[in-house]
mmCIF file of C-alpha atoms in Angstrom:
data_model
loop_
_atom_site.group_PDB
_atom_site.id
_atom_site.type_symbol
_atom_site.label_atom_id
_atom_site.label_comp_id
_atom_site.label_asym_id
_atom_site.label_seq_id
_atom_site.Cartn_x
_atom_site.Cartn_y
_atom_site.Cartn_z
ATOM 1 C CA UNK W 1090 0.113 -0.053 -0.019
ATOM 2 C CA UNK W 1091 3.031 2.701 0.774
ATOM 3 C CA UNK W 1092 4.625 1.589 -2.090
ATOM 4 C CA UNK W 1093 1.529 2.436 -4.174
ATOM 5 C CA UNK W 1094 1.052 5.689 -2.516
ATOM 6 C CA UNK W 1095 4.581 6.520 -3.165
ATOM 7 C CA UNK W 1096 4.791 5.757 -6.962
ATOM 8 C CA UNK W 1097 1.135 7.570 -7.264
ATOM 9 C CA UNK W 1098 2.499 10.513 -5.554
ATOM 10 C CA UNK W 1099 5.805 10.571 -7.737
ATOM 11 C CA UNK W 1100 3.753 10.612 -10.879
ATOM 12 C CA UNK W 1101 1.452 13.360 -9.658
ATOM 13 C CA UNK W 1102 4.716 15.724 -9.056
ATOM 14 C CA UNK W 1103 6.036 14.618 -12.257
ATOM 15 C CA UNK W 1104 2.797 15.292 -14.432
ATOM 16 C CA UNK W 1105 2.353 18.614 -12.341
ATOM 17 C CA UNK W 1106 6.157 19.513 -12.944
ATOM 18 C CA UNK W 1107 5.518 19.001 -16.823
ATOM 19 C CA UNK W 1108 2.323 21.362 -17.019
ATOM 20 C CA UNK W 1109 3.990 24.134 -15.023
ATOM 21 C CA UNK W 1110 6.876 24.004 -17.280
ATOM 22 C CA UNK W 1111 4.587 24.678 -20.092
ATOM 23 C CA UNK W 1112 3.071 27.512 -18.404
ATOM 24 C CA UNK W 1113 6.348 28.865 -17.317
ATOM 25 C CA UNK W 1114 7.266 28.936 -21.111
ATOM 26 C CA UNK W 1115 3.937 30.260 -22.430
ATOM 27 C CA UNK W 1116 3.546 33.961 -23.291
ATOM 28 C CA UNK W 1117 2.101 36.491 -20.633
ATOM 29 C CA UNK W 1118 -1.491 37.652 -21.230
ATOM 30 C CA UNK W 1119 -0.572 41.471 -21.373
ATOM 31 C CA UNK W 1120 2.194 42.017 -23.970
ATOM 32 C CA UNK W 1121 0.849 45.672 -24.676
ATOM 33 C CA UNK W 1122 0.991 46.789 -20.829
ATOM 34 C CA UNK W 1123 4.333 46.839 -19.467
ATOM 35 C CA UNK W 1124 2.867 47.548 -15.800
ATOM 36 C CA UNK W 1125 0.445 44.385 -15.993
ATOM 37 C CA UNK W 1126 3.135 41.975 -17.629
ATOM 38 C CA UNK W 1127 5.328 43.105 -14.892
ATOM 39 C CA UNK W 1128 2.634 42.458 -12.575
ATOM 40 C CA UNK W 1129 2.037 38.985 -14.015
ATOM 41 C CA UNK W 1130 5.520 37.630 -14.313
ATOM 42 C CA UNK W 1131 7.297 39.758 -11.575
ATOM 43 C CA UNK W 1132 10.500 37.451 -12.273
ATOM 44 C CA UNK W 1133 10.779 39.166 -15.950
ATOM 45 C CA UNK W 1134 11.072 42.673 -14.413
ATOM 46 C CA UNK W 1135 13.492 41.445 -11.799
ATOM 47 C CA UNK W 1136 15.726 39.864 -14.382
ATOM 48 C CA UNK W 1137 15.555 42.943 -16.443
ATOM 49 C CA UNK W 1138 16.547 45.292 -13.683
ATOM 50 C CA UNK W 1139 19.294 43.122 -12.904
ATOM 51 C CA UNK W 1140 20.485 43.485 -16.275
ATOM 52 C CA UNK W 1141 20.274 47.230 -16.473
ATOM 53 C CA UNK W 1142 22.181 47.554 -13.268
ATOM 54 C CA UNK W 1143 24.683 45.153 -14.380
ATOM 55 C CA UNK W 1144 25.036 45.890 -18.198
ATOM 56 C CA UNK W 1145 23.008 49.636 -18.426
ATOM 57 C CA UNK W 1146 20.767 48.456 -20.960
ATOM 58 C CA UNK W 1147 17.520 49.957 -19.781
ATOM 59 C CA UNK W 1148 14.689 47.574 -19.172
ATOM 60 C CA UNK W 1149 12.043 49.309 -21.653
ATOM 61 C CA UNK W 1150 14.784 48.511 -24.411
ATOM 62 C CA UNK W 1151 15.141 44.804 -23.408
ATOM 63 C CA UNK W 1152 11.381 44.793 -22.985
ATOM 64 C CA UNK W 1153 10.472 45.552 -26.427
ATOM 65 C CA UNK W 1154 13.444 43.508 -27.877
ATOM 66 C CA UNK W 1155 12.146 40.280 -25.783
ATOM 67 C CA UNK W 1156 8.574 40.986 -27.259
ATOM 68 C CA UNK W 1157 9.795 41.416 -30.955
ATOM 69 C CA UNK W 1158 12.388 38.188 -30.687
ATOM 70 C CA UNK W 1159 10.209 35.770 -28.505
ATOM 71 C CA UNK W 1160 6.869 37.425 -27.461
ATOM 72 C CA UNK W 1161 8.200 36.245 -23.830
ATOM 73 C CA UNK W 1162 7.822 32.579 -24.902
ATOM 74 C CA UNK W 1163 10.803 30.719 -23.008
ATOM 75 C CA UNK W 1164 11.078 27.848 -25.262
ATOM 76 C CA UNK W 1165 10.528 29.767 -28.585
ATOM 77 C CA UNK W 1166 11.870 28.681 -31.899
ATOM 78 C CA UNK W 1167 12.155 29.533 -35.580
ATOM 79 C CA UNK W 1168 9.877 27.877 -37.812
ATOM 80 C CA UNK W 1169 10.673 24.787 -39.947
ATOM 81 C CA UNK W 1170 12.107 25.238 -43.431
ATOM 82 C CA UNK W 1171 10.384 22.749 -45.948
ATOM 83 C CA UNK W 1172 11.496 21.386 -49.374
ATOM 84 C CA UNK W 1173 8.668 21.429 -51.996
ATOM 85 C CA UNK W 1174 6.559 22.630 -49.394
ATOM 86 C CA UNK W 1175 6.135 19.360 -47.564
ATOM 87 C CA UNK W 1176 9.604 17.883 -46.648
ATOM 88 C CA UNK W 1177 11.061 18.996 -43.256
ATOM 89 C CA UNK W 1178 14.589 20.436 -43.777
ATOM 90 C CA UNK W 1179 15.138 21.602 -40.225
ATOM 91 C CA UNK W 1180 14.734 24.914 -38.669
ATOM 92 C CA UNK W 1181 15.529 28.264 -40.272
ATOM 93 C CA UNK W 1182 18.287 28.856 -37.812
ATOM 94 C CA UNK W 1183 19.451 27.665 -34.358
ATOM 95 C CA UNK W 1184 17.861 30.721 -32.680
ATOM 96 C CA UNK W 1185 16.224 29.648 -29.193
ATOM 97 C CA UNK W 1186 14.527 30.780 -26.064
ATOM 98 C CA UNK W 1187 13.550 34.284 -24.519
ATOM 99 C CA UNK W 1188 16.379 36.092 -26.430
ATOM 100 C CA UNK W 1189 16.268 33.907 -29.585
ATOM 101 C CA UNK W 1190 20.179 33.707 -29.431
ATOM 102 C CA UNK W 1191 21.869 31.736 -31.875
ATOM 103 C CA UNK W 1192 24.004 28.713 -30.750
ATOM 104 C CA UNK W 1193 27.351 30.035 -31.528
ATOM 105 C CA UNK W 1194 26.560 33.488 -29.831
ATOM 106 C CA UNK W 1195 25.110 32.072 -26.922
ATOM 107 C CA UNK W 1196 28.355 29.808 -26.536
ATOM 108 C CA UNK W 1197 30.307 32.951 -26.885
ATOM 109 C CA UNK W 1198 28.241 34.564 -24.192
ATOM 110 C CA UNK W 1199 28.994 31.642 -21.778
ATOM 111 C CA UNK W 1200 32.603 31.769 -22.625
ATOM 112 C CA UNK W 1201 33.152 35.621 -22.023
ATOM 113 C CA UNK W 1202 30.942 35.633 -19.022
ATOM 114 C CA UNK W 1203 31.972 32.477 -17.367
ATOM 115 C CA UNK W 1204 28.150 31.592 -17.279
ATOM 116 C CA UNK W 1205 28.743 27.656 -18.219
ATOM 117 C CA UNK W 1206 25.686 26.689 -17.118
ATOM 118 C CA UNK W 1207 23.276 29.526 -18.582
ATOM 119 C CA UNK W 1208 20.241 28.575 -20.306
ATOM 120 C CA UNK W 1209 17.963 30.309 -23.029
ATOM 121 C CA UNK W 1210 14.993 29.143 -21.398
ATOM 122 C CA UNK W 1211 15.757 31.060 -18.108
ATOM 123 C CA UNK W 1212 14.592 34.676 -18.294
ATOM 124 C CA UNK W 1213 17.566 35.743 -15.848
ATOM 125 C CA UNK W 1214 20.159 34.079 -18.206
ATOM 126 C CA UNK W 1215 18.517 35.491 -21.347
ATOM 127 C CA UNK W 1216 18.215 39.045 -20.023
ATOM 128 C CA UNK W 1217 21.956 38.792 -19.058
ATOM 129 C CA UNK W 1218 22.975 37.680 -22.446
ATOM 130 C CA UNK W 1219 21.150 40.608 -24.050
ATOM 131 C CA UNK W 1220 22.660 43.105 -21.955
ATOM 132 C CA UNK W 1221 26.121 41.547 -22.744
ATOM 133 C CA UNK W 1222 25.247 41.597 -26.500
ATOM 134 C CA UNK W 1223 24.128 45.209 -26.598
ATOM 135 C CA UNK W 1224 27.121 46.345 -24.504
ATOM 136 C CA UNK W 1225 29.458 44.652 -27.356
ATOM 137 C CA UNK W 1226 26.943 46.455 -30.038
ATOM 138 C CA UNK W 1227 27.895 49.971 -28.360
ATOM 139 C CA UNK W 1228 31.507 48.876 -28.067
ATOM 140 C CA UNK W 1229 31.818 47.544 -31.666
ATOM 141 C CA UNK W 1230 29.373 49.890 -33.535
ATOM 142 C CA UNK W 1231 28.900 52.939 -31.302
ATOM 143 C CA UNK W 1232 24.902 52.345 -30.838
ATOM 144 C CA UNK W 1233 24.264 53.776 -27.540
ATOM 145 C CA UNK W 1234 22.333 51.209 -25.125
ATOM 146 C CA UNK W 1235 19.299 53.566 -25.142
ATOM 147 C CA UNK W 1236 18.665 53.380 -28.950
ATOM 148 C CA UNK W 1237 16.354 50.530 -29.191
ATOM 149 C CA UNK W 1238 15.755 50.788 -32.841
ATOM 150 C CA UNK W 1239 19.795 50.403 -33.992
ATOM 151 C CA UNK W 1240 20.636 47.873 -30.960
ATOM 152 C CA UNK W 1241 17.700 45.824 -32.561
ATOM 153 C CA UNK W 1242 19.121 45.982 -36.077
ATOM 154 C CA UNK W 1243 22.489 45.013 -34.780
ATOM 155 C CA UNK W 1244 20.858 42.150 -32.418
ATOM 156 C CA UNK W 1245 18.964 40.888 -35.701
ATOM 157 C CA UNK W 1246 21.988 41.071 -38.226
ATOM 158 C CA UNK W 1247 25.142 40.699 -35.880
ATOM 159 C CA UNK W 1248 27.779 43.079 -35.243
ATOM 160 C CA UNK W 1249 29.405 42.485 -38.719
ATOM 161 C CA UNK W 1250 26.327 42.497 -40.709
ATOM 162 C CA UNK W 1251 25.264 45.757 -39.082
ATOM 163 C CA UNK W 1252 28.693 47.349 -39.492
ATOM 164 C CA UNK W 1253 28.255 46.421 -43.118
ATOM 165 C CA UNK W 1254 24.739 48.255 -43.254
ATOM 166 C CA UNK W 1255 23.230 44.753 -44.391
ATOM 167 C CA UNK W 1256 19.902 45.805 -42.816
ATOM 168 C CA UNK W 1257 19.653 48.779 -45.230
ATOM 169 C CA UNK W 1258 18.332 46.330 -48.008
ATOM 170 C CA UNK W 1259 15.878 44.940 -46.208
ATOM 171 C CA UNK W 1260 12.821 47.259 -45.954
ATOM 172 C CA UNK W 1261 10.768 44.893 -43.764
ATOM 173 C CA UNK W 1262 13.432 44.765 -41.190
ATOM 174 C CA UNK W 1263 13.696 48.529 -40.992
ATOM 175 C CA UNK W 1264 9.728 48.307 -40.354
ATOM 176 C CA UNK W 1265 10.469 45.871 -37.567
ATOM 177 C CA UNK W 1266 12.990 47.912 -35.781
ATOM 178 C CA UNK W 1267 10.737 50.972 -36.008
ATOM 179 C CA UNK W 1268 8.167 48.971 -34.353
ATOM 180 C CA UNK W 1269 10.806 47.615 -31.713
ATOM 181 C CA UNK W 1270 11.769 51.437 -31.043
ATOM 182 C CA UNK W 1271 7.962 52.359 -30.832
ATOM 183 C CA UNK W 1272 7.295 49.645 -28.459
ATOM 184 C CA UNK W 1273 10.096 50.481 -26.142
ATOM 185 C CA UNK W 1274 8.981 54.122 -25.954
ATOM 186 C CA UNK W 1275 5.450 52.744 -25.117
ATOM 187 C CA UNK W 1276 6.918 50.326 -22.311
ATOM 188 C CA UNK W 1277 9.235 53.383 -21.132
ATOM 189 C CA UNK W 1278 6.322 55.613 -20.582
ATOM 190 C CA UNK W 1279 4.343 52.672 -18.871
ATOM 191 C CA UNK W 1280 7.005 51.588 -16.607
ATOM 192 C CA UNK W 1281 7.460 55.393 -15.594
ATOM 193 C CA UNK W 1282 3.641 55.649 -14.357
ATOM 194 C CA UNK W 1283 3.435 52.185 -12.706
ATOM 195 C CA UNK W 1284 6.600 52.663 -10.736
ATOM 196 C CA UNK W 1285 5.495 56.225 -9.615
#
């Protein structure tokens, strides 16, 4: 009898753990309201505040970039590619997690910061990565940490691509970067009111 209770209890915990993992990686309900988003997921705000203190990247810039990259879905991945419209050929890129960091860039971050066990599905690690990457953008490309538009362009194109101006031939990307800048400003205004 005790053994059956132990096994049943163990299975219940396992199933509950699987369920909470999915909820942990789902998007918040209030993506257009920084105050409600922060209230629903306070750990997100705390992670971004730590990154702002460590790396100087404002919370609203991080928040707008996270929104564009993953909609705050912790296990987000890019779509699959298909040959002939039906044969799966793998994913468009290795981007993964909240920050949509590529495998190689994530490895560079872990080596550079000594955070060997950092995970892209952990909001604290993803925010720290974003702070590290945006600081490199400032140092290599001269983009201020407060410039959400150009920080996003460098985030998307990579430091070398941004320096070459690869984004200038991508009208769609320039439009997306404008939306990121607008959202960052919206979040900045909202955060100022909810912190008051």
